C-alpha positions as protocol buffer text, in pm:
chain_id: "A"
residue {
  index: 1
  type: MET
  ca { x: 1905 y: 1411 z: -346 }
}
residue {
  index: 2
  type: LYS
  ca { x: 2166 y: 1162 z: -235 }
}
residue {
  index: 3
  type: LEU
  ca { x: 2108 y: 959 z: 80 }
}
residue {
  index: 4
  type: GLU
  ca { x: 2421 y: 1100 z: 243 }
}
residue {
  index: 5
  type: GLU
  ca { x: 2286 y: 1454 z: 206 }
}
residue {
  index: 6
  type: GLU
  ca { x: 1936 y: 1359 z: 322 }
}
residue {
  index: 7
  type: ILE
  ca { x: 2044 y: 1192 z: 647 }
}
residue {
  index: 8
  type: LYS
  ca { x: 2370 y: 1384 z: 701 }
}
residue {
  index: 9
  type: GLN
  ca { x: 2583 y: 1069 z: 709 }
}
residue {
  index: 10
  type: GLN
  ca { x: 2887 y: 1043 z: 486 }
}
residue {
  index: 11
  type: LYS
  ca { x: 3018 y: 693 z: 560 }
}
residue {
  index: 12
  type: PHE
  ca { x: 2859 y: 352 z: 573 }
}
residue {
  index: 13
  type: LYS
  ca { x: 3012 y: 20 z: 671 }
}
residue {
  index: 14
  type: ASP
  ca { x: 2982 y: -98 z: 309 }
}
residue {
  index: 15
  type: GLU
  ca { x: 2752 y: -75 z: 7 }
}
residue {
  index: 16
  type: TYR
  ca { x: 2513 y: -335 z: 150 }
}
residue {
  index: 17
  type: HIS
  ca { x: 2467 y: -127 z: 466 }
}
residue {
  index: 18
  type: ARG
  ca { x: 2414 y: 185 z: 254 }
}
residue {
  index: 19
  type: LEU
  ca { x: 2153 y: -4 z: 51 }
}
residue {
  index: 20
  type: LEU
  ca { x: 1973 y: -116 z: 366 }
}
residue {
  index: 21
  type: VAL
  ca { x: 1958 y: 239 z: 503 }
}
residue {
  index: 22
  type: ASN
  ca { x: 1857 y: 374 z: 162 }
}
residue {
  index: 23
  type: ILE
  ca { x: 1568 y: 127 z: 128 }
}
residue {
  index: 24
  type: MET
  ca { x: 1448 y: 205 z: 482 }
}
residue {
  index: 25
  type: PHE
  ca { x: 1473 y: 581 z: 421 }
}
residue {
  index: 26
  type: THR
  ca { x: 1301 y: 555 z: 82 }
}
residue {
  index: 27
  type: GLY
  ca { x: 1024 y: 336 z: 225 }
}
residue {
  index: 28
  type: SER
  ca { x: 952 y: 600 z: 486 }
}
residue {
  index: 29
  type: TRP
  ca { x: 967 y: 874 z: 219 }
}
residue {
  index: 30
  type: LEU
  ca { x: 715 y: 686 z: 4 }
}
residue {
  index: 31
  type: ASN
  ca { x: 488 y: 618 z: 301 }
}
residue {
  index: 32
  type: ILE
  ca { x: 473 y: 988 z: 392 }
}
residue {
  index: 33
  type: ARG
  ca { x: 369 y: 1074 z: 36 }
}
residue {
  index: 34
  type: GLN
  ca { x: 102 y: 801 z: 38 }
}
residue {
  index: 35
  type: ILE
  ca { x: -39 y: 924 z: 369 }
}
residue {
  index: 36
  type: HIS
  ca { x: -60 y: 1278 z: 233 }
}
residue {
  index: 37
  type: PHE
  ca { x: -224 y: 1163 z: -94 }
}
residue {
  index: 38
  type: PHE
  ca { x: -487 y: 936 z: 65 }
}
residue {
  index: 39
  type: LYS
  ca { x: -574 y: 1192 z: 334 }
}
residue {
  index: 40
  type: GLN
  ca { x: -778 y: 1384 z: 74 }
}
residue {
  index: 41
  type: PHE
  ca { x: -1000 y: 1074 z: 44 }
}
residue {
  index: 42
  type: ASP
  ca { x: -1018 y: 1023 z: 423 }
}
residue {
  index: 43
  type: LEU
  ca { x: -823 y: 697 z: 392 }
}
residue {
  index: 44
  type: SER
  ca { x: -496 y: 552 z: 514 }
}
residue {
  index: 45
  type: PRO
  ca { x: -269 y: 367 z: 269 }
}
residue {
  index: 46
  type: GLN
  ca { x: -364 y: 43 z: 448 }
}
residue {
  index: 47
  type: GLN
  ca { x: -736 y: 112 z: 404 }
}
residue {
  index: 48
  type: TYR
  ca { x: -679 y: 183 z: 35 }
}
residue {
  index: 49
  type: ASN
  ca { x: -487 y: -144 z: 1 }
}
residue {
  index: 50
  type: LEU
  ca { x: -782 y: -333 z: 153 }
}
residue {
  index: 51
  type: LEU
  ca { x: -1025 y: -160 z: -85 }
}
residue {
  index: 52
  type: ARG
  ca { x: -805 y: -253 z: -382 }
}
residue {
  index: 53
  type: ILE
  ca { x: -801 y: -618 z: -273 }
}
residue {
  index: 54
  type: LEU
  ca { x: -1180 y: -614 z: -240 }
}
residue {
  index: 55
  type: ARG
  ca { x: -1213 y: -456 z: -585 }
}
residue {
  index: 56
  type: GLY
  ca { x: -1007 y: -744 z: -724 }
}
residue {
  index: 57
  type: GLN
  ca { x: -1256 y: -987 z: -566 }
}
residue {
  index: 58
  type: TYR
  ca { x: -1564 y: -783 z: -660 }
}
residue {
  index: 59
  type: PRO
  ca { x: -1848 y: -875 z: -674 }
}
residue {
  index: 60
  type: ASN
  ca { x: -1739 y: -1179 z: -474 }
}
residue {
  index: 61
  type: PRO
  ca { x: -1676 y: -1135 z: -101 }
}
residue {
  index: 62
  type: ALA
  ca { x: -1342 y: -1190 z: 70 }
}
residue {
  index: 63
  type: SER
  ca { x: -1275 y: -1337 z: 412 }
}
residue {
  index: 64
  type: VAL
  ca { x: -1067 y: -1142 z: 660 }
}
residue {
  index: 65
  type: ASN
  ca { x: -804 y: -1417 z: 630 }
}
residue {
  index: 66
  type: LEU
  ca { x: -783 y: -1361 z: 254 }
}
residue {
  index: 67
  type: LEU
  ca { x: -739 y: -988 z: 315 }
}
residue {
  index: 68
  type: ILE
  ca { x: -460 y: -1052 z: 566 }
}
residue {
  index: 69
  type: GLU
  ca { x: -288 y: -1285 z: 320 }
}
residue {
  index: 70
  type: ARG
  ca { x: -291 y: -1028 z: 38 }
}
residue {
  index: 71
  type: MET
  ca { x: -221 y: -707 z: 231 }
}
residue {
  index: 72
  type: LEU
  ca { x: 102 y: -525 z: 157 }
}
residue {
  index: 73
  type: ASP
  ca { x: 150 y: -416 z: 519 }
}
residue {
  index: 74
  type: LYS
  ca { x: 155 y: -745 z: 709 }
}
residue {
  index: 75
  type: GLN
  ca { x: 154 y: -562 z: 1043 }
}
residue {
  index: 76
  type: SER
  ca { x: -185 y: -398 z: 982 }
}
residue {
  index: 77
  type: ASN
  ca { x: -486 y: -519 z: 1177 }
}
residue {
  index: 78
  type: ALA
  ca { x: -725 y: -622 z: 899 }
}
residue {
  index: 79
  type: SER
  ca { x: -1026 y: -659 z: 1130 }
}
residue {
  index: 80
  type: ARG
  ca { x: -981 y: -306 z: 1262 }
}
residue {
  index: 81
  type: LEU
  ca { x: -938 y: -172 z: 907 }
}
residue {
  index: 82
  type: VAL
  ca { x: -1258 y: -348 z: 799 }
}
residue {
  index: 83
  type: ASP
  ca { x: -1436 y: -191 z: 1099 }
}
residue {
  index: 84
  type: LYS
  ca { x: -1327 y: 156 z: 989 }
}
residue {
  index: 85
  type: LEU
  ca { x: -1420 y: 98 z: 625 }
}
residue {
  index: 86
  type: ASP
  ca { x: -1757 y: -43 z: 732 }
}
residue {
  index: 87
  type: ALA
  ca { x: -1822 y: 265 z: 948 }
}
residue {
  index: 88
  type: LYS
  ca { x: -1755 y: 481 z: 639 }
}
residue {
  index: 89
  type: GLY
  ca { x: -1998 y: 272 z: 433 }
}
residue {
  index: 90
  type: LEU
  ca { x: -1722 y: 159 z: 194 }
}
residue {
  index: 91
  type: VAL
  ca { x: -1761 y: -213 z: 265 }
}
residue {
  index: 92
  type: LYS
  ca { x: -2035 y: -448 z: 381 }
}
residue {
  index: 93
  type: ARG
  ca { x: -1999 y: -745 z: 611 }
}
residue {
  index: 94
  type: LYS
  ca { x: -2188 y: -1067 z: 559 }
}
residue {
  index: 95
  type: LYS
  ca { x: -2197 y: -1394 z: 747 }
}
residue {
  index: 96
  type: CYS
  ca { x: -2036 y: -1666 z: 541 }
}
residue {
  index: 97
  type: LYS
  ca { x: -2293 y: -1924 z: 431 }
}
residue {
  index: 98
  type: GLU
  ca { x: -2044 y: -2214 z: 450 }
}
residue {
  index: 99
  type: ASP
  ca { x: -1876 y: -2120 z: 781 }
}
residue {
  index: 100
  type: LYS
  ca { x: -2084 y: -1929 z: 1036 }
}
residue {
  index: 101
  type: ARG
  ca { x: -1768 y: -1827 z: 1225 }
}
residue {
  index: 102
  type: GLN
  ca { x: -1631 y: -1649 z: 919 }
}
residue {
  index: 103
  type: VAL
  ca { x: -1727 y: -1297 z: 816 }
}
residue {
  index: 104
  type: ASP
  ca { x: -1716 y: -1210 z: 449 }
}
residue {
  index: 105
  type: VAL
  ca { x: -1640 y: -858 z: 335 }
}
residue {
  index: 106
  type: VAL
  ca { x: -1756 y: -708 z: 7 }
}
residue {
  index: 107
  type: LEU
  ca { x: -1699 y: -369 z: -150 }
}
residue {
  index: 108
  type: SER
  ca { x: -2006 y: -144 z: -133 }
}
residue {
  index: 109
  type: ALA
  ca { x: -2128 y: 79 z: -416 }
}
residue {
  index: 110
  type: LYS
  ca { x: -1986 y: 376 z: -224 }
}
residue {
  index: 111
  type: GLY
  ca { x: -1651 y: 195 z: -204 }
}
residue {
  index: 112
  type: VAL
  ca { x: -1652 y: 138 z: -581 }
}
residue {
  index: 113
  type: GLN
  ca { x: -1727 y: 507 z: -639 }
}
residue {
  index: 114
  type: LEU
  ca { x: -1444 y: 613 z: -409 }
}
residue {
  index: 115
  type: LEU
  ca { x: -1197 y: 384 z: -587 }
}
residue {
  index: 116
  type: ASP
  ca { x: -1309 y: 528 z: -921 }
}
residue {
  index: 117
  type: ALA
  ca { x: -1240 y: 879 z: -788 }
}
residue {
  index: 118
  type: ILE
  ca { x: -898 y: 774 z: -657 }
}
residue {
  index: 119
  type: ASP
  ca { x: -814 y: 613 z: -993 }
}
residue {
  index: 120
  type: LYS
  ca { x: -859 y: 954 z: -1157 }
}
residue {
  index: 121
  type: GLU
  ca { x: -608 y: 1112 z: -916 }
}
residue {
  index: 122
  type: ILE
  ca { x: -360 y: 826 z: -858 }
}
residue {
  index: 123
  type: GLY
  ca { x: -132 y: 968 z: -1129 }
}
residue {
  index: 124
  type: ASN
  ca { x: -48 y: 1245 z: -881 }
}
residue {
  index: 125
  type: LEU
  ca { x: 98 y: 983 z: -649 }
}
residue {
  index: 126
  type: ASP
  ca { x: 272 y: 799 z: -932 }
}
residue {
  index: 127
  type: SER
  ca { x: 439 y: 1126 z: -1031 }
}
residue {
  index: 128
  type: ILE
  ca { x: 696 y: 1071 z: -757 }
}
residue {
  index: 129
  type: PHE
  ca { x: 867 y: 838 z: -1004 }
}
residue {
  index: 130
  type: THR
  ca { x: 910 y: 1098 z: -1280 }
}
residue {
  index: 131
  type: ASN
  ca { x: 1288 y: 1102 z: -1224 }
}
residue {
  index: 132
  type: LEU
  ca { x: 1296 y: 744 z: -1354 }
}
residue {
  index: 133
  type: THR
  ca { x: 1242 y: 617 z: -1707 }
}
residue {
  index: 134
  type: LYS
  ca { x: 1002 y: 327 z: -1755 }
}
residue {
  index: 135
  type: ALA
  ca { x: 1302 y: 103 z: -1822 }
}
residue {
  index: 136
  type: GLU
  ca { x: 1468 y: 216 z: -1497 }
}
residue {
  index: 137
  type: ALA
  ca { x: 1144 y: 160 z: -1303 }
}
residue {
  index: 138
  type: LYS
  ca { x: 1116 y: -190 z: -1450 }
}
residue {
  index: 139
  type: LYS
  ca { x: 1479 y: -269 z: -1366 }
}
residue {
  index: 140
  type: MET
  ca { x: 1443 y: -135 z: -1012 }
}
residue {
  index: 141
  type: SER
  ca { x: 1132 y: -344 z: -960 }
}
residue {
  index: 142
  type: GLU
  ca { x: 1312 y: -651 z: -1090 }
}
residue {
  index: 143
  type: MET
  ca { x: 1607 y: -585 z: -857 }
}
residue {
  index: 144
  type: LEU
  ca { x: 1377 y: -552 z: -556 }
}
residue {
  index: 145
  type: ASP
  ca { x: 1211 y: -882 z: -653 }
}
residue {
  index: 146
  type: LYS
  ca { x: 1557 y: -1040 z: -679 }
}
residue {
  index: 147
  type: MET
  ca { x: 1661 y: -901 z: -341 }
}
residue {
  index: 148
  type: ARG
  ca { x: 1358 y: -1063 z: -175 }
}
residue {
  index: 149
  type: GLY
  ca { x: 1469 y: -1388 z: -338 }
}
């Protein structure tokens, strides 16, 4: 559905303003779908992102600073997210051997199992892109990269 129909606005200042509103609207639309998808796994999209980062490091630990650096949502509180994942048994905390002030985080066996289960279902989330060809998806991704400069 066209943006104008979705938000009931027919005119924009110019095409750049329309693009801005469209990206904001689409970002929200994607976020809602992610929230709904990850709810079945008792996770938020931000928690899933942290688990994915830890899987990339696995079996090596990651510092909270490394997690913050790599997170998609820069406004998330990584320490709080680690607390929640730890409470669910999905990660383990360890004191860093080199720096006693630093806490290292590593994916637990339960966290690995959960990510494996999500991997089997993630296609359901990816299906939101079925209106696009692979070539269109690639081009759109390239254009977004270009926009961020």
